[in-house]
Structures are given as C-alpha cells and as structure tokens.
Tab-separated table of C-alpha atoms and ligand atoms in Angstrom:
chain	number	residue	atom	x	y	z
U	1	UNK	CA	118.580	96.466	123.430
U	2	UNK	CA	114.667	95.778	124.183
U	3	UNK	CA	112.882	94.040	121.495
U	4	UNK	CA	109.528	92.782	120.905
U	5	UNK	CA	110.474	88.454	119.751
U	6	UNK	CA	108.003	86.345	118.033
U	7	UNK	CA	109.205	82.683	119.054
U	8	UNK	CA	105.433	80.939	117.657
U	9	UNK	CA	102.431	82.406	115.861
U	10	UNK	CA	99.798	82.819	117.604
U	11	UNK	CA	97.491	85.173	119.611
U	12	UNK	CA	98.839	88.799	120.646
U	13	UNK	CA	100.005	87.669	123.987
U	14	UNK	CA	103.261	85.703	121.293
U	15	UNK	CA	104.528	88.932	121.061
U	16	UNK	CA	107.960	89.173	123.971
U	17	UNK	CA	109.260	92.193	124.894
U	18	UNK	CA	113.226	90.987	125.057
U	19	UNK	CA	116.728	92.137	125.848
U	20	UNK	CA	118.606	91.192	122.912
U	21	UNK	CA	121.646	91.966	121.271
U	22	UNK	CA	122.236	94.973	119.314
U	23	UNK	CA	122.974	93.852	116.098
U	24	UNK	CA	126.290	95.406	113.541
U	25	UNK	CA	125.581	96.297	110.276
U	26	UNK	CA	127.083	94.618	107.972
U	27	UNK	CA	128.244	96.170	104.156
U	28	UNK	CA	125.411	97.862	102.775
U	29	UNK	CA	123.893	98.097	106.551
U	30	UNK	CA	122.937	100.827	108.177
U	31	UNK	CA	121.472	100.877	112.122
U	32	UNK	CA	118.524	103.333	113.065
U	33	UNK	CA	118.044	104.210	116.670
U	34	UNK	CA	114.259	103.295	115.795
U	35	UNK	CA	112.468	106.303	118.052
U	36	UNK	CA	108.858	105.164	116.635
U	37	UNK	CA	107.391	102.256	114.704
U	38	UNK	CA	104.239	101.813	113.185
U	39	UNK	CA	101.459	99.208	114.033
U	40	UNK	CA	99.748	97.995	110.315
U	41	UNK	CA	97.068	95.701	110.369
U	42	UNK	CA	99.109	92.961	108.274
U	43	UNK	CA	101.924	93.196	111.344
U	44	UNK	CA	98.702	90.847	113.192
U	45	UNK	CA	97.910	88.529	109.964
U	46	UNK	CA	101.964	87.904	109.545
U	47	UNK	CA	101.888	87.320	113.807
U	48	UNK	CA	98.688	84.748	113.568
U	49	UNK	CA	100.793	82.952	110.708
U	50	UNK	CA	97.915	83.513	108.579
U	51	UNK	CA	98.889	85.959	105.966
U	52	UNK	CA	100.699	85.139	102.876
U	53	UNK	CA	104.580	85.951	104.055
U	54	UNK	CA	105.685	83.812	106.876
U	55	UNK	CA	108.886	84.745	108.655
U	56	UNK	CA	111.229	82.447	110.067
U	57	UNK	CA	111.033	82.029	113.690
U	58	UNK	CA	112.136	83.595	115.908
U	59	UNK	CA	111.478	87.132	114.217
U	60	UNK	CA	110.849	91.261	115.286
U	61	UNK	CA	107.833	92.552	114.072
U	62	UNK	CA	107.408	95.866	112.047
U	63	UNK	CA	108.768	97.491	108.672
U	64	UNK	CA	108.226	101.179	109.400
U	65	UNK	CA	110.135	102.657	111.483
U	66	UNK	CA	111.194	106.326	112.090
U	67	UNK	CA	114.341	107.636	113.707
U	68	UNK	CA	117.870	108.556	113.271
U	69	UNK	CA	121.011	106.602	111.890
U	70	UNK	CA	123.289	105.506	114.323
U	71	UNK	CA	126.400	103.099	112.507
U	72	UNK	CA	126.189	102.573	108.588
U	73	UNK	CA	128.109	99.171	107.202
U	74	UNK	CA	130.898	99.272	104.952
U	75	UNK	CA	129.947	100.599	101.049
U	76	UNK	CA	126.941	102.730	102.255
U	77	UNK	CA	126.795	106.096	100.520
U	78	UNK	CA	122.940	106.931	100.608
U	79	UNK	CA	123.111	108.377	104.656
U	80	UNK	CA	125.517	108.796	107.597
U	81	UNK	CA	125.148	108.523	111.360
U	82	UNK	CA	122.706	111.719	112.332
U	83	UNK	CA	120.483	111.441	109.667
U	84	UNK	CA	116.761	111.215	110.163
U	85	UNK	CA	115.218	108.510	108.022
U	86	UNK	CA	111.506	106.740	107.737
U	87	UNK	CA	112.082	102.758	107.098
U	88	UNK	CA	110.234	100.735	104.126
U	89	UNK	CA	111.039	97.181	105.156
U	90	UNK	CA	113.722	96.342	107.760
U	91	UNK	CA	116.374	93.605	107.798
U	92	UNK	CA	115.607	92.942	111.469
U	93	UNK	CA	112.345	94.337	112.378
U	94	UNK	CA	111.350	98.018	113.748
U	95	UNK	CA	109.561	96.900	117.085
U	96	UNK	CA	112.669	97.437	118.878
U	97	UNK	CA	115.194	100.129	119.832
U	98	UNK	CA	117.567	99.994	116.968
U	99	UNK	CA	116.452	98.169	113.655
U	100	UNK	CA	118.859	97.344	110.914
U	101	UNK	CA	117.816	97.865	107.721
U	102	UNK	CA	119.378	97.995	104.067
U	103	UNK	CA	120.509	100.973	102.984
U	104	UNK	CA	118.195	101.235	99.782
U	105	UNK	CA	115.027	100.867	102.469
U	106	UNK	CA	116.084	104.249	104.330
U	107	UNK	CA	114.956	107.037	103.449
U	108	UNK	CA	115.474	110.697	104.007
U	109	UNK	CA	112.434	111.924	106.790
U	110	UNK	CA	112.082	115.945	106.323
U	111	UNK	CA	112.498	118.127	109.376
U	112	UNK	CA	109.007	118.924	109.243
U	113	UNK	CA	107.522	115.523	110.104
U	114	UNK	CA	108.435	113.911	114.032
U	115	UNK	CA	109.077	109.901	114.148
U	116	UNK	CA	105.934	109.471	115.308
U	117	UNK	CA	104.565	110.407	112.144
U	118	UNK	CA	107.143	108.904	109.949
U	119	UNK	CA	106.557	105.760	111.848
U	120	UNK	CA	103.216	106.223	109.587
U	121	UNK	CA	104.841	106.611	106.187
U	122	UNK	CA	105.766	103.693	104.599
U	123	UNK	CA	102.935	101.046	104.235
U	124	UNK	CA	99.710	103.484	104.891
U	125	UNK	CA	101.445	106.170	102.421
U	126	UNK	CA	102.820	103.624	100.267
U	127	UNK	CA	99.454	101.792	99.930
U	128	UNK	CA	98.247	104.782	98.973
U	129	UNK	CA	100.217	106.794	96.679
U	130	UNK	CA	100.647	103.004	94.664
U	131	UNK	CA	96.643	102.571	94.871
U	132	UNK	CA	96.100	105.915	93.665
U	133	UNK	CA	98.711	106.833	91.101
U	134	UNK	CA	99.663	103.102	89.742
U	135	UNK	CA	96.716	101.059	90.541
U	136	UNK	CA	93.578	103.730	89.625
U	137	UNK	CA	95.749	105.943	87.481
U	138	UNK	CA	93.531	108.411	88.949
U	139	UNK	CA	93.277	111.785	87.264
U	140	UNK	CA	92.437	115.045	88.857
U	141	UNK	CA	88.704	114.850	87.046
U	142	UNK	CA	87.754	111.924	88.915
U	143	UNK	CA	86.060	111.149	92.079
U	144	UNK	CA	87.502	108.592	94.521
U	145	UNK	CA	85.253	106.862	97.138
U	146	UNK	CA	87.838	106.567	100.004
U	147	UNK	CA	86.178	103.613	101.967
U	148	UNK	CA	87.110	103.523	105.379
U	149	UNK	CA	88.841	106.723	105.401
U	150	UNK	CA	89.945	107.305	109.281
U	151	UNK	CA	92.575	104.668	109.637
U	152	UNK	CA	96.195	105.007	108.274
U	153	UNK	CA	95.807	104.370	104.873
U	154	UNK	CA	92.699	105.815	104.571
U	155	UNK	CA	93.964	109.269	105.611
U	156	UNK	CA	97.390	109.317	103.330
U	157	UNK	CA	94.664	108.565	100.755
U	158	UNK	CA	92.905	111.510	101.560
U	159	UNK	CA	95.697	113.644	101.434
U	160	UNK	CA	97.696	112.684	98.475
U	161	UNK	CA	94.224	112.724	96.339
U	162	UNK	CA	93.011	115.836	97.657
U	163	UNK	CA	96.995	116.824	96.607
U	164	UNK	CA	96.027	115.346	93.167
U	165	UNK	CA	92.575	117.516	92.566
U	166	UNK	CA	90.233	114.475	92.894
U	167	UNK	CA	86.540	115.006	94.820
U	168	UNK	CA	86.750	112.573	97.583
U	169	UNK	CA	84.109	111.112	99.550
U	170	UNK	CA	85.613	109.669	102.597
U	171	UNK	CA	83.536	107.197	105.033
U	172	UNK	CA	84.208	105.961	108.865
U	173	UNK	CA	82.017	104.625	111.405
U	174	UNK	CA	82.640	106.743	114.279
U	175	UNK	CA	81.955	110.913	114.510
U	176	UNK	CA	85.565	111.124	115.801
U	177	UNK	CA	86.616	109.355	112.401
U	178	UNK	CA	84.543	111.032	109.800
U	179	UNK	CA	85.556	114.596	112.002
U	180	UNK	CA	89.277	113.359	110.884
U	181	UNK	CA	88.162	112.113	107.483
U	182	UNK	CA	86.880	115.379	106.552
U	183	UNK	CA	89.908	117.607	108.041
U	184	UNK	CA	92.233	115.399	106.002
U	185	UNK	CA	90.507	116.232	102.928
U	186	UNK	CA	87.255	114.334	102.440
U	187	UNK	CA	84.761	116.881	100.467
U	188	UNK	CA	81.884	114.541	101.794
U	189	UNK	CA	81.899	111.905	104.086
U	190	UNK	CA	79.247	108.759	105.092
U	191	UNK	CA	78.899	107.228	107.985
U	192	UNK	CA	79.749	103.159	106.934
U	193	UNK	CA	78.202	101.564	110.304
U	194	UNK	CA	74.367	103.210	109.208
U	195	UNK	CA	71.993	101.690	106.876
U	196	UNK	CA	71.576	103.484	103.258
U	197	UNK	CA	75.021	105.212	103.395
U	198	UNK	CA	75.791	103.934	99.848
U	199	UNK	CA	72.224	105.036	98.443
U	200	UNK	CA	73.818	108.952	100.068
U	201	UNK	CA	76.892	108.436	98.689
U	202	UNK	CA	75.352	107.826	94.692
U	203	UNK	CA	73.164	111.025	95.524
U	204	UNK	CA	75.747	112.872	96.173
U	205	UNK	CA	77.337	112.123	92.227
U	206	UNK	CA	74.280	113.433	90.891
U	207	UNK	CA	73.343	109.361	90.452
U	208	UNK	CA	76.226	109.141	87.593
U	209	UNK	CA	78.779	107.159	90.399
U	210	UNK	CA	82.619	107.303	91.497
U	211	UNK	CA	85.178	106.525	89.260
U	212	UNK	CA	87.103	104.901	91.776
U	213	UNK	CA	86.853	103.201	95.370
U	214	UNK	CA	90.051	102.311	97.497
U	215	UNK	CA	88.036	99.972	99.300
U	216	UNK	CA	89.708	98.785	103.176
U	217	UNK	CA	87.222	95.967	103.485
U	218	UNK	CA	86.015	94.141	100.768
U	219	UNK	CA	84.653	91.387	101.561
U	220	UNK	CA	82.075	93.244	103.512
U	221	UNK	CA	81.805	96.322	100.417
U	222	UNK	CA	82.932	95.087	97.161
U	223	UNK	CA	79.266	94.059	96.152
U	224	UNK	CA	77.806	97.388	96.581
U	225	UNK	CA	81.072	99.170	95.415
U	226	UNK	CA	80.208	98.012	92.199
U	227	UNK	CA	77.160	99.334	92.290
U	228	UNK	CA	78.183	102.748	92.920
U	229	UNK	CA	81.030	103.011	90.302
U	230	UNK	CA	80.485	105.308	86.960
U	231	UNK	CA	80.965	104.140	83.619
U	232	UNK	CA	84.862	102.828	83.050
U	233	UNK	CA	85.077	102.918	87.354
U	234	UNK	CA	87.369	100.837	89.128
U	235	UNK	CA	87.454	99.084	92.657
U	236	UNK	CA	90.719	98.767	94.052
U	237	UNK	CA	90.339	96.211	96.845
U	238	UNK	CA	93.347	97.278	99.112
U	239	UNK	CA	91.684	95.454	102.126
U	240	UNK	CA	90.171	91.764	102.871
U	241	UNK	CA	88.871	89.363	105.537
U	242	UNK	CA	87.104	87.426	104.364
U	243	UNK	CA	84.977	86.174	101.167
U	244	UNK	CA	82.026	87.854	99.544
U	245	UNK	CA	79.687	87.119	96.435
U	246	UNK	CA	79.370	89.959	93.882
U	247	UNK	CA	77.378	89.970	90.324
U	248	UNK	CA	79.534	90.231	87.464
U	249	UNK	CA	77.237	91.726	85.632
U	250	UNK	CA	77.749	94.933	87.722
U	251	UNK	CA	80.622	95.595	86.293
U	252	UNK	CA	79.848	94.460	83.028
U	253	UNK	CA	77.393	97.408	82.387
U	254	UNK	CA	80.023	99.781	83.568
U	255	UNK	CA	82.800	98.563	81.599
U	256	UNK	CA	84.136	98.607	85.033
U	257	UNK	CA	86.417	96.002	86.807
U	258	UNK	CA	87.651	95.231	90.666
U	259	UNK	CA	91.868	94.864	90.867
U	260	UNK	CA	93.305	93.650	93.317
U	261	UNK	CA	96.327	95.489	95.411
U	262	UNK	CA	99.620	94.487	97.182
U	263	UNK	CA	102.020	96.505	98.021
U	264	UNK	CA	104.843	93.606	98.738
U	265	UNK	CA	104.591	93.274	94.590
U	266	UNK	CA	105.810	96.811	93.626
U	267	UNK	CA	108.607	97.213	91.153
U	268	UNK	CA	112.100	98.847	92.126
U	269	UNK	CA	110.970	101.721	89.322
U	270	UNK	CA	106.791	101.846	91.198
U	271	UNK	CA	108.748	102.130	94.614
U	272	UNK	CA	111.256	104.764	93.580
U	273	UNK	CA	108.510	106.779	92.040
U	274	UNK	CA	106.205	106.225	95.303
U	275	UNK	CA	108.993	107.294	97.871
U	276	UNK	CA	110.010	110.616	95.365
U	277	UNK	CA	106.157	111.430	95.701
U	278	UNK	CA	105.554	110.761	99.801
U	279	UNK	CA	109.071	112.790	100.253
U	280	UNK	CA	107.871	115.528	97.816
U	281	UNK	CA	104.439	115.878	99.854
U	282	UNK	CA	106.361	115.846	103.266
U	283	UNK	CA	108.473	118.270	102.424
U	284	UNK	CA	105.657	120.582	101.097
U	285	UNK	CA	103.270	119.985	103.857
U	286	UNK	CA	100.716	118.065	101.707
U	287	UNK	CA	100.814	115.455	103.659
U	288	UNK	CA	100.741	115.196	107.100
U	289	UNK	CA	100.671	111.556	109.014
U	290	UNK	CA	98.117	111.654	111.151
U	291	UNK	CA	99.391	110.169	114.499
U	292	UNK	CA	96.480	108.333	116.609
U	293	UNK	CA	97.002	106.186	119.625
U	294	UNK	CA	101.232	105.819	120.760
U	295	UNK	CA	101.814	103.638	123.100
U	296	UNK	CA	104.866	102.304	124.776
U	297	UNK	CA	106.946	99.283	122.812
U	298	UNK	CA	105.743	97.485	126.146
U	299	UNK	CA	101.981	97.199	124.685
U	300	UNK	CA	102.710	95.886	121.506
U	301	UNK	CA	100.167	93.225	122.250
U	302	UNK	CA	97.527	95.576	123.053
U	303	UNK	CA	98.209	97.329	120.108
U	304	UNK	CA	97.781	94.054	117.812
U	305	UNK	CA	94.341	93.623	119.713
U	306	UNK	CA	93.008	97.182	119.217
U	307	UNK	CA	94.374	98.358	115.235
U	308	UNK	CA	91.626	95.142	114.690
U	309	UNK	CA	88.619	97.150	116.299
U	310	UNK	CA	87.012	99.930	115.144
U	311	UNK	CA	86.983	103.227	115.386
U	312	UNK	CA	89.915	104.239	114.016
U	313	UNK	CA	91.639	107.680	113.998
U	314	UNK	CA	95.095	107.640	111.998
U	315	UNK	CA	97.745	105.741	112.502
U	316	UNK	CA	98.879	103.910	115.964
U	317	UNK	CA	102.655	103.606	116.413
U	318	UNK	CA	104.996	101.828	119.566
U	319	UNK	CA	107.328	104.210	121.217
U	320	UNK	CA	110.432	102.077	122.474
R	1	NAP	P1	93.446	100.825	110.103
R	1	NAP	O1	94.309	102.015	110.378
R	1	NAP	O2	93.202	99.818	111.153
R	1	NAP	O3	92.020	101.377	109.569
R	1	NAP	C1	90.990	100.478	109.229
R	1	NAP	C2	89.955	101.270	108.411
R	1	NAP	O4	88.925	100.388	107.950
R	1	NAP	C3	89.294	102.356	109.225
R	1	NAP	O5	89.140	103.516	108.445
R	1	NAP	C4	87.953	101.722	109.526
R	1	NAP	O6	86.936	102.681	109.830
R	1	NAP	C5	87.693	101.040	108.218
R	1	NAP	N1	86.531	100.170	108.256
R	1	NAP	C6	86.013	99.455	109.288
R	1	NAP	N2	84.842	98.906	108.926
R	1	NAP	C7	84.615	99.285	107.646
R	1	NAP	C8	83.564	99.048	106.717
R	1	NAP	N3	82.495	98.294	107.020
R	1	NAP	N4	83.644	99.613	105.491
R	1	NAP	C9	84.715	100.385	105.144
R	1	NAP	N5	85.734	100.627	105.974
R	1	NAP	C10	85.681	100.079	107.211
R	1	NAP	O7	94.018	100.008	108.846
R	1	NAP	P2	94.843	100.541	107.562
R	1	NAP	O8	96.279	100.525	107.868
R	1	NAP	O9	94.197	101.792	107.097
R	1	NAP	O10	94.540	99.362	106.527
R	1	NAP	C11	93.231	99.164	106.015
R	1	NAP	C12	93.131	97.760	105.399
R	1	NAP	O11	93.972	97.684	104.244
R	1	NAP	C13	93.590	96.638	106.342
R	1	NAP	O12	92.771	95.500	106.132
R	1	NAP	C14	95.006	96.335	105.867
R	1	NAP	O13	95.406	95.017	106.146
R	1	NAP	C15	94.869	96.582	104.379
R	1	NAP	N6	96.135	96.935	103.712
R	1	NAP	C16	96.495	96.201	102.631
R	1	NAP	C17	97.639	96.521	101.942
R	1	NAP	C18	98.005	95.744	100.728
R	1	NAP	O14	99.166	95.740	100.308
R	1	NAP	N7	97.026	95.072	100.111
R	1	NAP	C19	98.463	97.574	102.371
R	1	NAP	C20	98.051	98.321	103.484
R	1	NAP	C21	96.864	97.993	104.147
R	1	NAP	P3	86.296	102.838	111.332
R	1	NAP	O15	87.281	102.326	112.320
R	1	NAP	O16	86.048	104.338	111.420
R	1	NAP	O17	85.028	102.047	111.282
C-alpha cells in the first residue's frame, strides 16, 4: 500500500510517499481502508520534532482518518468488515491507504457525513466538544468568543455551541473565513487581522464582556482576551506559538482565570462522553464538518506548508 514515511524530523519535504506493506491486525485490531485523513496543525509540530509527543522513527503521520473496515483481529466485537468508521488515534498512522487502529479508537461514522468530512472529526470536534463542555463548562446563558473561528476547530466550535444555545462571536482574518464563520453559527463575527476588532467585539456585549474565549492563538491574544472576559470569564487557550506577557491583575478583577487545554490528556470517561456527543450531533445534522482544501495523499507536504498560513476555511484532509 502507499504511505506517507517519516524517516527524520524535519521540514515538510521529510514527509515520503512509500509503498509499504499492508499491515494484519492483530487481536483487538481492526484495518480501515482509510478513504480520507485529516491534516491538524499538531501533525507539523509532531513532524518538526518540536511538539511534546515524539514518535519513534520511522513513523505515518495522522490520527483521523475516515473510511470503511476492511479485516478486524481476533476478540473484536465493536465493528465488522463494511462498516464506516471516523478514527481517534491510529496504531499505524492514517496518511496512508489502510491504517490500523485499535478497536476502542473506531468509531461508528453516520451515513449522513462522507470521509472527507469524518476525516475532520476527531481532533477539531474533539478539541471542541472537550473545550466547550469539560474545559468552559459552558452553559447555554453564556457567550463564547470563538477566536479564530474559520479553521477546523474553530468551526466544530461553532456548531456544537450554537447546538448548546450560547451567543457566539466568531473571528477570522479573511472575508471568505468570517463568510464561513458566520454560516456555521457565529451570531457576530470580527475581522482578527484589523486594528480595534477587540474594542467591537466588547461593544457588542453591551461593555459587560464574554464569559468565555476558545482562543487558537494565544500567544498573540491571551493579553487582550483577558481584557474582554465578564466577571467569573474564562480563557481556554486551545492554541500556542509562541510566548506572550499578560497582567495578572486582569483576571484578578474578574475573578477570571486562563486554563490551559490538551486533548492527548482526556480521561477514558471525558472521551466516551465526547465521542457519544460528536456521534449524537452527526447523526442529527448539528454538526456538519466543514471540508476545505482535499488534496491528493501525494501533497502531504504541501499540505503541512499551507494548514500553517492563513486564511483558513474548515478543515483540509489527504485523499489517498
Ligand atoms: P486551522 O484549521 O489551521 O485554523 C487556524 C485558525 O487560527 C484559523 O481560524 C485562523 O484564522 C486562526 N487564526 C490565525 N491568526 C489568528 C489570530 N491572530 N487570532 C485568532 N485566530 C487566528 O487550525 P485548527 O485545527 O483549527 O487548530 C487551531 C489551533 O489549535 C492550532 O494552533 C492547533 O495546533 C491548536 N490545537 C490544539 C489542540 C490541543 O489539544 N491543545 C487541539 C487541536 C488544535 P484565519 O486563517 O482566518 O486568519
């Protein structure tokens, strides 16, 4: 099968497309005919050999995947060859044409979504759902700043709160990407590459603030996302490159505070409550991945050069 190797870390021009052989699954196995895998911008940290997981060399980028099951190990009961599934995690990495994974990270993709789309499911929804529900313990009176709201999780953020009852504000720096922002459920959005956006965004409360910001970017926002929160608002930095100096005192007055976010340190209970939710939503049509640039397994090192620039509109995924 053709698979995209990682033999160093290193620039995008590391990642191989290979011929490589299929792999069996062993007990508690199964093997998905991957049909579309999503591009996240921690697949290019983990590929630099700068971000906090390492993988052992050589290694197959990519933990969502979407397609169909093709041979399950011995002991699996969850799913059977022909079943559609979305991946959380693989055992072997979805940029390639089959990926094994485990059989508790498959899960059950309804008939309504395509594998392009569920190649968008697990980390931007995840992120999401997790920041949202478990993180913000956001309730339907609040208002969520959504900050940088056209990419992938920005959208299943959108969605899922808009699904909750929250009034979201929703920023992007393109007109394509606040367009988007505000078709997936933004009640306002701001424009986050123009001066004063943040001074629109407080008007916009009435000058009483948001109770919470999913912020994609801290270490360019967190400063003046404190600024903007209400009284007993959080920050919920899902996003950073970098370092940036804030004023405690910010939060102070606001009996607010800034938490930090990872989805790689969910529990087995916050991860079987986030994947009943995304399924739920699927299946009802509240949310809808939001498929942006595909391009062909082939690119992948394209793709790790452009989900780092902006002007992004949903989620980009590999077709193998
Ligand atoms: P993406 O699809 O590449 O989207 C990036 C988003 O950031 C876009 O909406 C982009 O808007 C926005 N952005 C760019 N400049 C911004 C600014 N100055 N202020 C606010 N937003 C800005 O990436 P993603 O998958 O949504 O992920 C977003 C970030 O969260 C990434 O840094 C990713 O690594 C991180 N993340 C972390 C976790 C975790 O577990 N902690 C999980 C998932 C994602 P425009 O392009 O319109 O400017």
């Amino acid at each position: 099968m053709k698979a995209i190797v990682v033999h160093e870390f290193g620039a995008p021009e590391v990642l191989k497309l290979e011929e490589v052989p299929r792999p069996q699954p062993a007990a508690g196995q199964v093997l998905v005919r991957i049909h579309a895998a999503g591009v996240n911008p921690y697949d290019t940290y983990m590929r630099a050999g700068t971000y906090a997981v390492k993988p052992p060399l050589p290694y197959t980028p990519g933990s969502d995947g979407a397609g169909v099951i093709e041979a399950v190990g011995a002991g699996v009961k969850k799913v059977k060859p022909g079943d559609r599934v979305y991946t959380a995690r693989t055992v072997s990495g979805a940029y390639a044409e089959y990926a094994l994974a485990l059989e508790d990270q498959v899960h059950s993709l309804p008939a309504r979504i395509d594998f392009t789309q569920g190649a968008g499911v697990w980390v931007p929804y995840g992120t999401a759902y997790h920041a949202l529900f478990h993180s913000a313990e956001a309730h339907a009176s609040e208002t969520v700043l959504v900050h940088g709201a056209s990419g992938g999780v920005g959208t299943a953020a959108l969605q899922i709160a808009r699904g909750m009852g929250l009034m979201i504000f929703g920023t992007a720096g393109t007109s394509k990407g606040l367009e988007l922002a505000k078709r997936e459920g933004a009640h306002q959005v701001f424009d986050h590459s123009k001066p004063g956006y943040t001074d629109e965004i407080m008007k916009a409360t009435g000058g009483r603030g948001v109770d919470i910001v999913l912020e994609m970017l801290a270490n360019v926002n967190l400063s003046n996302d404190l600024k903007l929160l209400a009284l007993n608002g959080r920050v919920i930095i899902i996003g950073n490159r970098g370092e940036i100096t804030i004023n405690p005192r910010d939060l102070m007055l606001r009996r607010a505070s800034a938490r930090g976010f990872t989805l790689w340190a969910i529990t087995p209970a916050e991860e079987a409550d986030i994947h009943a939710g995304l399924i739920a939503g699927l299946e009802n049509g509240t949310l809808r991945p939001v498929v942006g640039k595909q391009l062909p397994l082939s690119e992948a090192a394209r793709a790790h050069k452009e989900i780092l620039e902006p002007g992004a509109a949903g989620k980009m995924v590999l077709i193998p």
